[in-house]
PDB file of N, CA and C in Angstrom:
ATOM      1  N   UNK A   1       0.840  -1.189   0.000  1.00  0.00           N
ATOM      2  CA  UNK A   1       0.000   0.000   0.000  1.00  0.00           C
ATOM      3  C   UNK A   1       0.878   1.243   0.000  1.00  0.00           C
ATOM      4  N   UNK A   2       0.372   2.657  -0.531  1.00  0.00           N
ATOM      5  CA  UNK A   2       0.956   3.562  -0.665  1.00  0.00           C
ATOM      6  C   UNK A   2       0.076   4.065   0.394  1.00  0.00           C
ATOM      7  N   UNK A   3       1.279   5.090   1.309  1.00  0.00           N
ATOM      8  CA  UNK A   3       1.123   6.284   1.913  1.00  0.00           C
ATOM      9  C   UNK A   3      -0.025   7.067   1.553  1.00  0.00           C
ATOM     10  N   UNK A   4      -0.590   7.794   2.605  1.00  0.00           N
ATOM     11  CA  UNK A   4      -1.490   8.411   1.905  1.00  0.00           C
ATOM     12  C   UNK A   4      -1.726   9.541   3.191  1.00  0.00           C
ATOM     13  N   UNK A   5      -2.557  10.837   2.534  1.00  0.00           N
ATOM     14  CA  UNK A   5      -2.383  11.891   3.312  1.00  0.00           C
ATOM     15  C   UNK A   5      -3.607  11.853   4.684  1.00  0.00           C
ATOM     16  N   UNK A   6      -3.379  12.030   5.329  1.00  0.00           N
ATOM     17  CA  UNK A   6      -4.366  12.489   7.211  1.00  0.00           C
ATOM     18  C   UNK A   6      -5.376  13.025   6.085  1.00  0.00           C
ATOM     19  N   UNK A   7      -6.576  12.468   6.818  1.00  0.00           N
ATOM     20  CA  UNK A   7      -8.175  12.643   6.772  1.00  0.00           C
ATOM     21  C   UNK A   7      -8.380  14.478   6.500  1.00  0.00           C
ATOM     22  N   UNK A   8      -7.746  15.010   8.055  1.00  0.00           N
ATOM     23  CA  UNK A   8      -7.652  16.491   7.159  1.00  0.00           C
ATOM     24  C   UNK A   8      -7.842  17.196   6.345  1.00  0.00           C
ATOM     25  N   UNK A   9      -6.344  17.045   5.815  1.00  0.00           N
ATOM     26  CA  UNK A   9      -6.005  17.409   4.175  1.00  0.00           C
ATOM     27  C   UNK A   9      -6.964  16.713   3.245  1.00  0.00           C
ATOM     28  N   UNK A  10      -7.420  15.694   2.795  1.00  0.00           N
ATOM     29  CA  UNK A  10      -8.451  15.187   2.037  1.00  0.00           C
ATOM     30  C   UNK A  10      -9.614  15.731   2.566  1.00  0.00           C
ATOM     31  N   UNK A  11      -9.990  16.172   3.543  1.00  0.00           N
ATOM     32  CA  UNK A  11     -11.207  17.085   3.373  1.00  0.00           C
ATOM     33  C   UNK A  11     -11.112  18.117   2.871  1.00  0.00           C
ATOM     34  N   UNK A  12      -9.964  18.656   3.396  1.00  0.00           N
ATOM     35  CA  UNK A  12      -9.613  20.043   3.073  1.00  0.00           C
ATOM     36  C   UNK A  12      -9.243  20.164   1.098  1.00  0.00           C
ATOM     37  N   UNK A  13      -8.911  19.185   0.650  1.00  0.00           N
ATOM     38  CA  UNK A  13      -9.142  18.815  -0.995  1.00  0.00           C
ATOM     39  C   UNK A  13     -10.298  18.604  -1.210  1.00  0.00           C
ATOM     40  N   UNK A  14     -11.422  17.971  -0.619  1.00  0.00           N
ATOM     41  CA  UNK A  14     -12.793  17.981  -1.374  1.00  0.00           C
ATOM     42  C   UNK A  14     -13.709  19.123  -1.133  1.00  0.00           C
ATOM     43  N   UNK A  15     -13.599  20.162  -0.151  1.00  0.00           N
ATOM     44  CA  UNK A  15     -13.756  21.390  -0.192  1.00  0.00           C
ATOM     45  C   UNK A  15     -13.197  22.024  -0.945  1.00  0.00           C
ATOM     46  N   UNK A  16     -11.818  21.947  -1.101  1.00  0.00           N
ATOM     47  CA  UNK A  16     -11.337  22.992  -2.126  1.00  0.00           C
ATOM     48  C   UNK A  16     -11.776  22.875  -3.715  1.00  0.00           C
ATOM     49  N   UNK A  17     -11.911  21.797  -4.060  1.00  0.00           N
ATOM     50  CA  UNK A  17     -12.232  21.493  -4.696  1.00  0.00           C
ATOM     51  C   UNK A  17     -13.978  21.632  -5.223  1.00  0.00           C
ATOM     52  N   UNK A  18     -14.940  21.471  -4.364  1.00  0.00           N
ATOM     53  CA  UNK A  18     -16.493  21.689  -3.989  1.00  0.00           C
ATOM     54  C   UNK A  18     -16.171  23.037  -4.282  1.00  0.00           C
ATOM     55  N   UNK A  19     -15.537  24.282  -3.673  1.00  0.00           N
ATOM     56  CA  UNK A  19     -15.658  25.465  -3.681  1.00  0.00           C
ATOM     57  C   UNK A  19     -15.423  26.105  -4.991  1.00  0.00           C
ATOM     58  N   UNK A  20     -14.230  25.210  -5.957  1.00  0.00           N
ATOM     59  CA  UNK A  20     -13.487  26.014  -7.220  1.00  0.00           C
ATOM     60  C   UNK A  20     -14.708  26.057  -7.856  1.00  0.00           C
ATOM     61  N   UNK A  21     -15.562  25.011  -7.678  1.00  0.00           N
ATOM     62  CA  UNK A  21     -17.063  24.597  -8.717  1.00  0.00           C
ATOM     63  C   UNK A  21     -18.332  25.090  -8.453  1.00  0.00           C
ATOM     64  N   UNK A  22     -18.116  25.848  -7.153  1.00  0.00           N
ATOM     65  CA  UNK A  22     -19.745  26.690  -6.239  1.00  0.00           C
ATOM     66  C   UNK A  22     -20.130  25.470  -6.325  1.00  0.00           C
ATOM     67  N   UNK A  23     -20.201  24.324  -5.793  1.00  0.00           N
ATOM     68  CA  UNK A  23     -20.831  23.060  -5.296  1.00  0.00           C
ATOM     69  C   UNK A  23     -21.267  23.361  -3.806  1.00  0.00           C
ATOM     70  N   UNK A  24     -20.845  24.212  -3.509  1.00  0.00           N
ATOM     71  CA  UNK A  24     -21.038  24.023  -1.327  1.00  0.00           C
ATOM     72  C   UNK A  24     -22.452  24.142  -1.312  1.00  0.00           C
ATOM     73  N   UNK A  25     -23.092  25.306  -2.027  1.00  0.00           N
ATOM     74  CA  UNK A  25     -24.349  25.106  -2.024  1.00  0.00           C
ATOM     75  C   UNK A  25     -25.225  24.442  -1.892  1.00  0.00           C
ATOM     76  N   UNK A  26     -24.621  23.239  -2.309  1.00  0.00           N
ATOM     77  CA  UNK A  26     -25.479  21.953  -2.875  1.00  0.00           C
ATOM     78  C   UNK A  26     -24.941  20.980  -1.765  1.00  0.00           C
ATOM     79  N   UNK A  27     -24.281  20.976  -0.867  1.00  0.00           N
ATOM     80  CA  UNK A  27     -23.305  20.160  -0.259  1.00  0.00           C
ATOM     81  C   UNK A  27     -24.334  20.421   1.566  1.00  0.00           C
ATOM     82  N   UNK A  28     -25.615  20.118   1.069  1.00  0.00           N
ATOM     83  CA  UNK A  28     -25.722  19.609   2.588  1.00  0.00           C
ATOM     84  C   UNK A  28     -26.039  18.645   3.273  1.00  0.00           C
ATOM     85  N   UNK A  29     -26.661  18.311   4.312  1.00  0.00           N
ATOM     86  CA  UNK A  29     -26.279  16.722   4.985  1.00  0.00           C
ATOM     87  C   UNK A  29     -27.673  16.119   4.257  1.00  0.00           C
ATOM     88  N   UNK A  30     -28.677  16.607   3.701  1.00  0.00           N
ATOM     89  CA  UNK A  30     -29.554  15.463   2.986  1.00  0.00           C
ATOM     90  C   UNK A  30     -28.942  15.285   1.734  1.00  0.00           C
ATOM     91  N   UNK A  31     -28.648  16.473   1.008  1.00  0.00           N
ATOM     92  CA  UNK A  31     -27.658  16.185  -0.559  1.00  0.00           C
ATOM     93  C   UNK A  31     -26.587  15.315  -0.181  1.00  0.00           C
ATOM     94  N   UNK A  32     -25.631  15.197   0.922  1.00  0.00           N
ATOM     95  CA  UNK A  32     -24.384  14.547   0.619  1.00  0.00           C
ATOM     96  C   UNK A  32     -24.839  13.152   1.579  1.00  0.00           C
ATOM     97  N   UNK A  33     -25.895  13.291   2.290  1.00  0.00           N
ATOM     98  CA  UNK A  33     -26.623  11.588   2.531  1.00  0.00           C
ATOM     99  C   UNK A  33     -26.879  10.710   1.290  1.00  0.00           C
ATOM    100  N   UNK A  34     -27.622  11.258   0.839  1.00  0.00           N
ATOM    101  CA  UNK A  34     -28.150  10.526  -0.754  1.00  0.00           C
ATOM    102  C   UNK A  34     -27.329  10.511  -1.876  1.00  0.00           C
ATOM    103  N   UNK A  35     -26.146  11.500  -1.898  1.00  0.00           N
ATOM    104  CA  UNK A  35     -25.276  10.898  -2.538  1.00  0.00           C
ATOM    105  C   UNK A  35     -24.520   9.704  -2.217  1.00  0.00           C
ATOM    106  N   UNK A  36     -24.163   9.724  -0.688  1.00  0.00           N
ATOM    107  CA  UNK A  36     -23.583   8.719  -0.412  1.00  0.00           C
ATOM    108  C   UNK A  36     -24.200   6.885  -1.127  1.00  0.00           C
ATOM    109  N   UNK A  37     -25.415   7.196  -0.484  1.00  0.00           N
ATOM    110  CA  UNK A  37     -26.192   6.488  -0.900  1.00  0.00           C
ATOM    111  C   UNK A  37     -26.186   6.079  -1.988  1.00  0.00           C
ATOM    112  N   UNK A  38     -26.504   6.684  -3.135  1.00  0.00           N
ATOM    113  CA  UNK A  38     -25.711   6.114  -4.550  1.00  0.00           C
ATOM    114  C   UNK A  38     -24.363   5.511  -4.627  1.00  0.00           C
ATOM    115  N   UNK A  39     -24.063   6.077  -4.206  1.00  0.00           N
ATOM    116  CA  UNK A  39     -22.344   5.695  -4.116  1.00  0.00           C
ATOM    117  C   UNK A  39     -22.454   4.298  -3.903  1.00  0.00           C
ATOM    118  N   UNK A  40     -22.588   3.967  -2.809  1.00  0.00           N
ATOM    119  CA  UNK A  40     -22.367   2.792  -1.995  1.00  0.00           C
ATOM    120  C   UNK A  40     -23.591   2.027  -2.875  1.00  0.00           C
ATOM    121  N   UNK A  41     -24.317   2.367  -3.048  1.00  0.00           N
ATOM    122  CA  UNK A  41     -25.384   1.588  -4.198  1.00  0.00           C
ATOM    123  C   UNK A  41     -24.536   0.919  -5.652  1.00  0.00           C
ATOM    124  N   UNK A  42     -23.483   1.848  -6.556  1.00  0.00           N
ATOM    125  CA  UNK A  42     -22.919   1.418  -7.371  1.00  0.00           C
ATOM    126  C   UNK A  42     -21.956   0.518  -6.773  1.00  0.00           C
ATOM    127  N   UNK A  43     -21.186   0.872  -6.101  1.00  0.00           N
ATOM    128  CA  UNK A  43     -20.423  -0.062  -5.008  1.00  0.00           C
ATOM    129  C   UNK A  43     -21.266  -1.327  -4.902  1.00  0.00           C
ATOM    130  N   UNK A  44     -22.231  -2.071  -4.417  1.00  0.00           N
ATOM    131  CA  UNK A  44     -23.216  -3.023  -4.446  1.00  0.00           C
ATOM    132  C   UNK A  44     -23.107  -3.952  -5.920  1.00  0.00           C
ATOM    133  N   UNK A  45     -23.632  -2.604  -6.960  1.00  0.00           N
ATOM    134  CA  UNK A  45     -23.903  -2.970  -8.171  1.00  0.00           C
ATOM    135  C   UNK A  45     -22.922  -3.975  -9.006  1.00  0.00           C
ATOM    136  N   UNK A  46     -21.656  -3.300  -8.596  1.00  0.00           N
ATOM    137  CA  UNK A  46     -20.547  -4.311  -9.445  1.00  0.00           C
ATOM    138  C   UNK A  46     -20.370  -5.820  -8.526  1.00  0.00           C
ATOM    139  N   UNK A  47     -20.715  -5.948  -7.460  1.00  0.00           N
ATOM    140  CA  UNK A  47     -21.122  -6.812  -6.740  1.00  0.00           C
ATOM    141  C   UNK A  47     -22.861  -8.443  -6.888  1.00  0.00           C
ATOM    142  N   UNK A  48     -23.392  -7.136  -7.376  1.00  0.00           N
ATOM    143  CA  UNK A  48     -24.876  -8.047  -7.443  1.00  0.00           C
ATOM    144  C   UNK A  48     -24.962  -9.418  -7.715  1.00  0.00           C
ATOM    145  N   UNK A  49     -24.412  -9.927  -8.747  1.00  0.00           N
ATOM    146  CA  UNK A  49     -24.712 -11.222  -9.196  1.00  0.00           C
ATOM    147  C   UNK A  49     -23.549 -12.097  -9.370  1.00  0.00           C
ATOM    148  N   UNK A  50     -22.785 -12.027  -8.527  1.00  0.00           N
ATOM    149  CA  UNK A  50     -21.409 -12.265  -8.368  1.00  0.00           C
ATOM    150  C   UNK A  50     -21.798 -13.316  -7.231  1.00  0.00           C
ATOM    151  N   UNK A  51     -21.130 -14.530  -7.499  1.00  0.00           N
ATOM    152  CA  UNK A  51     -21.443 -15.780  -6.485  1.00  0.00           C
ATOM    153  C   UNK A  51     -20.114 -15.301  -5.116  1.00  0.00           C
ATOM    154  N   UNK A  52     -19.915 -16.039  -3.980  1.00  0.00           N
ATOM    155  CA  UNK A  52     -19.261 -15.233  -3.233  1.00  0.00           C
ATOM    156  C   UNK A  52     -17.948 -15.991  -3.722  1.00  0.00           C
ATOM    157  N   UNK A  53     -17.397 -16.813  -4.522  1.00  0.00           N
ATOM    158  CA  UNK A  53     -16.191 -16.953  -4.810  1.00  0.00           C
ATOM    159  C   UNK A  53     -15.828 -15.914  -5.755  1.00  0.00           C
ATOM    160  N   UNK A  54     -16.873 -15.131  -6.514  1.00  0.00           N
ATOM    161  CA  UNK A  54     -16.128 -14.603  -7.964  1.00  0.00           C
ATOM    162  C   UNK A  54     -15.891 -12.972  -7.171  1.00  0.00           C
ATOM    163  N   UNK A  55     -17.039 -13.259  -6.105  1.00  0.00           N
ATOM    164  CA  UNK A  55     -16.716 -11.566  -5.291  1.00  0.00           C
ATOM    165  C   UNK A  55     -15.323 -11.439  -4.022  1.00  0.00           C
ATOM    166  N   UNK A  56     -14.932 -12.639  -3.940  1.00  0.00           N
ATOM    167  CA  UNK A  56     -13.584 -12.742  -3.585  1.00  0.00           C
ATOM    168  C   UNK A  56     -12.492 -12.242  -4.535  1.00  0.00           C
ATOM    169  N   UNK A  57     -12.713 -12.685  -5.582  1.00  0.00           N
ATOM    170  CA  UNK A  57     -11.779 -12.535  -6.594  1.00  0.00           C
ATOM    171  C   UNK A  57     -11.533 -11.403  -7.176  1.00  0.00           C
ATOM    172  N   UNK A  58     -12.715 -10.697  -7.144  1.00  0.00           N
ATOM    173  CA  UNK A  58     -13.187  -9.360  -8.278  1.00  0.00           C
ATOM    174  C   UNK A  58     -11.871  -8.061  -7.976  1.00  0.00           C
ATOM    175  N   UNK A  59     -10.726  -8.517  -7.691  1.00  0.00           N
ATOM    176  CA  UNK A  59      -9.992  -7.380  -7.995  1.00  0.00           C
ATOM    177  C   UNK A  59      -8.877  -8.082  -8.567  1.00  0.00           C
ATOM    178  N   UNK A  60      -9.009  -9.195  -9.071  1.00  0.00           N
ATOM    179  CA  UNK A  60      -7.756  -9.717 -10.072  1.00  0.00           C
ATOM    180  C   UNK A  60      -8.334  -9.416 -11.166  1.00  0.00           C
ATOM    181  N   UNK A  61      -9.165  -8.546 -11.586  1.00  0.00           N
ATOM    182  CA  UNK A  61      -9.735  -8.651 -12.553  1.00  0.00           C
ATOM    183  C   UNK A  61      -9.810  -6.729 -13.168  1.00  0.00           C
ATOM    184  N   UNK A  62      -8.372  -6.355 -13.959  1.00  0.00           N
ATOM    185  CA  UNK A  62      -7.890  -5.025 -13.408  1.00  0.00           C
ATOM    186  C   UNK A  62      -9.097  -3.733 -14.096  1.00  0.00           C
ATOM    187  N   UNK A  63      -9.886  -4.165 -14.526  1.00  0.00           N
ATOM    188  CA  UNK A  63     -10.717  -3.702 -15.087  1.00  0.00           C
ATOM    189  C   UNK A  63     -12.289  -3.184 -13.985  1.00  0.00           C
ATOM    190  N   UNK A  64     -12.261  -4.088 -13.317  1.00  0.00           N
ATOM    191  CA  UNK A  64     -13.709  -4.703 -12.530  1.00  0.00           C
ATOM    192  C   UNK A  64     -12.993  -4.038 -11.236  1.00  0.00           C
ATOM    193  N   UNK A  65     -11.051  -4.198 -11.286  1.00  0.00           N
ATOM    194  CA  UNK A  65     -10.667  -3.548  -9.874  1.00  0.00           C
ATOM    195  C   UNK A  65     -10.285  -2.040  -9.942  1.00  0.00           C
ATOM    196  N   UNK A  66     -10.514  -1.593 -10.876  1.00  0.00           N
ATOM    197  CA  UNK A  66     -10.638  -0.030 -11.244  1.00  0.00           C
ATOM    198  C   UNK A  66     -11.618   0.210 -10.660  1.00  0.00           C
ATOM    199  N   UNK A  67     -12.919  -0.158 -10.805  1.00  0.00           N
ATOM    200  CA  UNK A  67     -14.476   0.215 -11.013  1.00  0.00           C
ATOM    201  C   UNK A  67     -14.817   0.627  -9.511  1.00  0.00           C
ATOM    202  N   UNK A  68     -14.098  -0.930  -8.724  1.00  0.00           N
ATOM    203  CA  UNK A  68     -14.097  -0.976  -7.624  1.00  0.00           C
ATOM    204  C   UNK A  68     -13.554   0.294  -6.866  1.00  0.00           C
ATOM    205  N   UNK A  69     -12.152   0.149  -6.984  1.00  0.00           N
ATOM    206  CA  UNK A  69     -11.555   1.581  -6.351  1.00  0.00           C
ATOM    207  C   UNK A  69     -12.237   2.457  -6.291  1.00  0.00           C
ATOM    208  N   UNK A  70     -12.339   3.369  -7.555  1.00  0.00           N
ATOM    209  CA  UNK A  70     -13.208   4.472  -7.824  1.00  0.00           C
ATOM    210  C   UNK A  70     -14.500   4.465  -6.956  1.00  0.00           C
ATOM    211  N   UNK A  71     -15.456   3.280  -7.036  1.00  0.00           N
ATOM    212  CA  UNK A  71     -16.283   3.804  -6.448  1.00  0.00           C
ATOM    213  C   UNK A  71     -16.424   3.594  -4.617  1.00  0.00           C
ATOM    214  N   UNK A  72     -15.103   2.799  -4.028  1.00  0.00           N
ATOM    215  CA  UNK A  72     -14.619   3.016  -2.987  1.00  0.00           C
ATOM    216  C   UNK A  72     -14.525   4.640  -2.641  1.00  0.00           C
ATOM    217  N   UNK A  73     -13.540   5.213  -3.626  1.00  0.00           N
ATOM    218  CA  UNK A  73     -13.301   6.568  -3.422  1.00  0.00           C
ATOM    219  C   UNK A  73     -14.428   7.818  -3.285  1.00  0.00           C
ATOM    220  N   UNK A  74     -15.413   7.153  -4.188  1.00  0.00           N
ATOM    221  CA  UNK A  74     -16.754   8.023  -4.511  1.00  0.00           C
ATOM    222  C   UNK A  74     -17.235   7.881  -2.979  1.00  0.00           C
ATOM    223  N   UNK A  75     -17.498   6.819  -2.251  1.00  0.00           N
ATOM    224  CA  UNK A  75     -18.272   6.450  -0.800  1.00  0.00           C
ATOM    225  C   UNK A  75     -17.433   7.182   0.123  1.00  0.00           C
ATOM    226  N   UNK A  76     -15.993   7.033   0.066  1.00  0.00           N
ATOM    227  CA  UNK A  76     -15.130   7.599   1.202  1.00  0.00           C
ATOM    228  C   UNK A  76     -15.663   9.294   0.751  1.00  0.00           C
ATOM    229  N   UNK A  77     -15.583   9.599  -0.235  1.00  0.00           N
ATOM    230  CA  UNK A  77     -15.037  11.219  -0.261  1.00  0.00           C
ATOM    231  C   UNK A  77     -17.047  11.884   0.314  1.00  0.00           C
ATOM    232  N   UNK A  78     -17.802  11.050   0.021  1.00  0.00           N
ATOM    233  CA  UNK A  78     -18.639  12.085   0.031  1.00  0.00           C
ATOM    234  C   UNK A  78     -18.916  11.872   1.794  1.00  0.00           C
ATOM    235  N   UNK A  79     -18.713  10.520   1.818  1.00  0.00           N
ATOM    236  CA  UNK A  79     -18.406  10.435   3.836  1.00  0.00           C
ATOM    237  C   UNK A  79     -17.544  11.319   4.358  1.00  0.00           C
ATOM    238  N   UNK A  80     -17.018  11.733   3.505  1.00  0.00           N
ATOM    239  CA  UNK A  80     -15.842  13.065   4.572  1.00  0.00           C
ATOM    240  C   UNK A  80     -16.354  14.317   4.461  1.00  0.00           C
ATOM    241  N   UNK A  81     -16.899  14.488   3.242  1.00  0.00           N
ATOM    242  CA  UNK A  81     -17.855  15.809   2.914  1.00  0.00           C
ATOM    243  C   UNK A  81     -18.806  15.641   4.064  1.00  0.00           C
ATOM    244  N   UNK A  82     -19.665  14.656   4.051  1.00  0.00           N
ATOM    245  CA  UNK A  82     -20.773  14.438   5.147  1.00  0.00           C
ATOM    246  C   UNK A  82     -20.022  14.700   6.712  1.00  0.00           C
ATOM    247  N   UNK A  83     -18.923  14.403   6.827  1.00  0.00           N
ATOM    248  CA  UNK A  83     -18.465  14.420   8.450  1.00  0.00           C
ATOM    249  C   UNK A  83     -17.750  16.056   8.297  1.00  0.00           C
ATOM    250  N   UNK A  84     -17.726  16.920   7.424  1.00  0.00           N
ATOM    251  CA  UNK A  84     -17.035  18.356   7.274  1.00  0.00           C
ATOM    252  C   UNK A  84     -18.268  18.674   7.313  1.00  0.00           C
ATOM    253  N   UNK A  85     -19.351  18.548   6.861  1.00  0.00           N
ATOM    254  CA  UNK A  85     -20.464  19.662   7.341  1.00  0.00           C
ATOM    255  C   UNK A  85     -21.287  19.641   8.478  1.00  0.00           C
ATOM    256  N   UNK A  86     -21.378  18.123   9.341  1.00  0.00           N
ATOM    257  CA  UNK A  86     -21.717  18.351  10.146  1.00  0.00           C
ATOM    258  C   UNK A  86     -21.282  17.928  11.308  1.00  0.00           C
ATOM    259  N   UNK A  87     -19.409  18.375  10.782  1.00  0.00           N
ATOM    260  CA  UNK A  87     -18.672  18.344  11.925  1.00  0.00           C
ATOM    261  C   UNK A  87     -18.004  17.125  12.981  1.00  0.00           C
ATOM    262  N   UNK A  88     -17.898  16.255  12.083  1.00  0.00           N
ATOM    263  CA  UNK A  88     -18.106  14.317  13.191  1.00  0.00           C
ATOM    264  C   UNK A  88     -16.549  14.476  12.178  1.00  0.00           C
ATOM    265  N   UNK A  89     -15.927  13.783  13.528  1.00  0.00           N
ATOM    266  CA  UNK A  89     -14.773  12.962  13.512  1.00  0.00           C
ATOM    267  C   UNK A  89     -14.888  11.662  12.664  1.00  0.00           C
ATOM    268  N   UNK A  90     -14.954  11.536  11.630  1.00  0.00           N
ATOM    269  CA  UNK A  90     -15.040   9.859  11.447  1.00  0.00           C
ATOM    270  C   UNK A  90     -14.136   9.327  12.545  1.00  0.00           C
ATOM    271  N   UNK A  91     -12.859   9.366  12.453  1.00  0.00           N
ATOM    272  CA  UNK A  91     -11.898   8.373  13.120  1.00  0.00           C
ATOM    273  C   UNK A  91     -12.930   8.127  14.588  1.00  0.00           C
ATOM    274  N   UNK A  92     -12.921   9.472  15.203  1.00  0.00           N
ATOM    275  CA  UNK A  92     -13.325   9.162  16.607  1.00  0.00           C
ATOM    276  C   UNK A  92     -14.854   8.241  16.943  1.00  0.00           C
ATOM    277  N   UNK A  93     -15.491   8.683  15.337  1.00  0.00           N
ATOM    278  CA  UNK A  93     -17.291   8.368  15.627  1.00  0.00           C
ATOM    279  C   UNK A  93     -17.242   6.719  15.671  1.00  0.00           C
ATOM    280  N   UNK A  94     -16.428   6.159  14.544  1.00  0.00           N
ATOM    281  CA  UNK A  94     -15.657   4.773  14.972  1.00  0.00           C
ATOM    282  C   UNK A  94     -15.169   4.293  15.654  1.00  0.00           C
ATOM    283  N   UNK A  95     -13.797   4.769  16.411  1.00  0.00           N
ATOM    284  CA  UNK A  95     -13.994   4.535  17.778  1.00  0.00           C
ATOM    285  C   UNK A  95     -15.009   4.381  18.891  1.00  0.00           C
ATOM    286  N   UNK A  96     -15.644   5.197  18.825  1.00  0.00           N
ATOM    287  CA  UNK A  96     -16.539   5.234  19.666  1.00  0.00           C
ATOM    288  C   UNK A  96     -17.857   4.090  19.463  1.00  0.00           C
ATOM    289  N   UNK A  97     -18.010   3.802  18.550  1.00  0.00           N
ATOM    290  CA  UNK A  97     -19.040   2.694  18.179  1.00  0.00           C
ATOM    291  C   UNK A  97     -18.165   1.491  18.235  1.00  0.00           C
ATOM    292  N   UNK A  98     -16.870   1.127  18.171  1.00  0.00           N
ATOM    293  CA  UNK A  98     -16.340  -0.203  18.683  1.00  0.00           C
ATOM    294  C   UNK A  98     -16.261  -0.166  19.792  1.00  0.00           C
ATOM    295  N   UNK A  99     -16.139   0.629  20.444  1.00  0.00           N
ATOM    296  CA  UNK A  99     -16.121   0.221  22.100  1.00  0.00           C
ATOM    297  C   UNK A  99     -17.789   0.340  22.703  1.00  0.00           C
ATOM    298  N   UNK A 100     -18.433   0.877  21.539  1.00  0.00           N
ATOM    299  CA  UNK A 100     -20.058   0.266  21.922  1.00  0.00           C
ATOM    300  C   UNK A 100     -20.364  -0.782  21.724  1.00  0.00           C
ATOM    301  N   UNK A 101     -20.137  -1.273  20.783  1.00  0.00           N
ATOM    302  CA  UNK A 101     -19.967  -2.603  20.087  1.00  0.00           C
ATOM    303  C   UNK A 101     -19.329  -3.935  20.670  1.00  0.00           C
ATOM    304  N   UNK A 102     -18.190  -3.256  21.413  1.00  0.00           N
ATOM    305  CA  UNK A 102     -17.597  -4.371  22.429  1.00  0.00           C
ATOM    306  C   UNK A 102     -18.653  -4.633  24.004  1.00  0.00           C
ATOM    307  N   UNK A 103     -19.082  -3.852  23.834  1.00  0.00           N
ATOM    308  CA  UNK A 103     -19.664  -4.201  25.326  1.00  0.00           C
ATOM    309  C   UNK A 103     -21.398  -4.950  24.877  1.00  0.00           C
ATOM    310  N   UNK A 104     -21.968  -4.280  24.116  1.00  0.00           N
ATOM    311  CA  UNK A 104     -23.220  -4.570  23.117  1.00  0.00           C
ATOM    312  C   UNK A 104     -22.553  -6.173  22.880  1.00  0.00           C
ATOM    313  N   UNK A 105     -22.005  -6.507  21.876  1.00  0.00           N
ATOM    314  CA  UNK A 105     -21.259  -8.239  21.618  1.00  0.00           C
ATOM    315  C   UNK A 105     -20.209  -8.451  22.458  1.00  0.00           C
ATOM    316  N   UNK A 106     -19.644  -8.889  23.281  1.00  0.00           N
ATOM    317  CA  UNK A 106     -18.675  -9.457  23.854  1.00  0.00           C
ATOM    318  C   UNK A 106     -18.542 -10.640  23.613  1.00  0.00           C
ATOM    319  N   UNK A 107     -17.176 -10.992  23.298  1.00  0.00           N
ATOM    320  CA  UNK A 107     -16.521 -11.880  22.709  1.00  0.00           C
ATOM    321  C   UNK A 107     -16.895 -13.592  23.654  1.00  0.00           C
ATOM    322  N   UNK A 108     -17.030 -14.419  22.963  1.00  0.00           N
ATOM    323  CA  UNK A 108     -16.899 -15.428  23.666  1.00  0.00           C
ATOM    324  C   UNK A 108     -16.070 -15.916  24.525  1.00  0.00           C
ATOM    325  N   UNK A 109     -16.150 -16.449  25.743  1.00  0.00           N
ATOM    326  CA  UNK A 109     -14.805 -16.741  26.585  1.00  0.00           C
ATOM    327  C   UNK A 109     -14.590 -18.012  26.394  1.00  0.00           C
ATOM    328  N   UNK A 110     -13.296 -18.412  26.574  1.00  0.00           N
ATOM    329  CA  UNK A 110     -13.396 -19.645  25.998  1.00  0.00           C
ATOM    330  C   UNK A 110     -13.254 -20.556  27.331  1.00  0.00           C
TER     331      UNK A 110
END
């Protein structure tokens, strides 16, 4: 894996970016919900009818693992847009739901 820049700065690029285009307008938490939503919907899509061995596989396949990325990237970026406008830590909001999560499921003892 390559390096890659703090959560930050990648917000601070999809704003800058939202802004060069007067997009902010359009950039609020029901617009960038339902985008997400698509997102993660096409994400699904290249998925649908894929038995679970061929959806194991689906990134040896450099074409199908493009598609993939991209629309990885499409779900992450508009989730960071969504956590810049109304202010949520992803890192921390995750944190915070695994250690809900740990006490909610606790692990089997053996």
């Amino acid at each position: 894996m390559t390096e890659h820049p703090d959560l930050p700065r990648l917000q601070r690029r999809l704003a800058e970016f939202a802004a060069a285009r007067n997009w902010g307008q359009y950039h609020t938490p029901k617009n960038l919900a339902s985008a997400l939503s698509v997102e993660s919907s096409e994400l699904v899509e290249i998925f649908q009818w894929l038995t679970p061995e061929e959806s194991a596989r689906v990134m040896s396949d450099p074409a199908t693992a493009h598609r993939v990325r991209d629309e990885v990237a499409d779900v992450l970026a508009y989730l960071l847009q969504f956590c810049a406008v109304l202010d949520i830590d992803p890192l921390t909001a995750l944190s915070e739901k695994i250690d809900r999560n740990e006490h909610r499921f606790p692990a089997p003892e053996d």
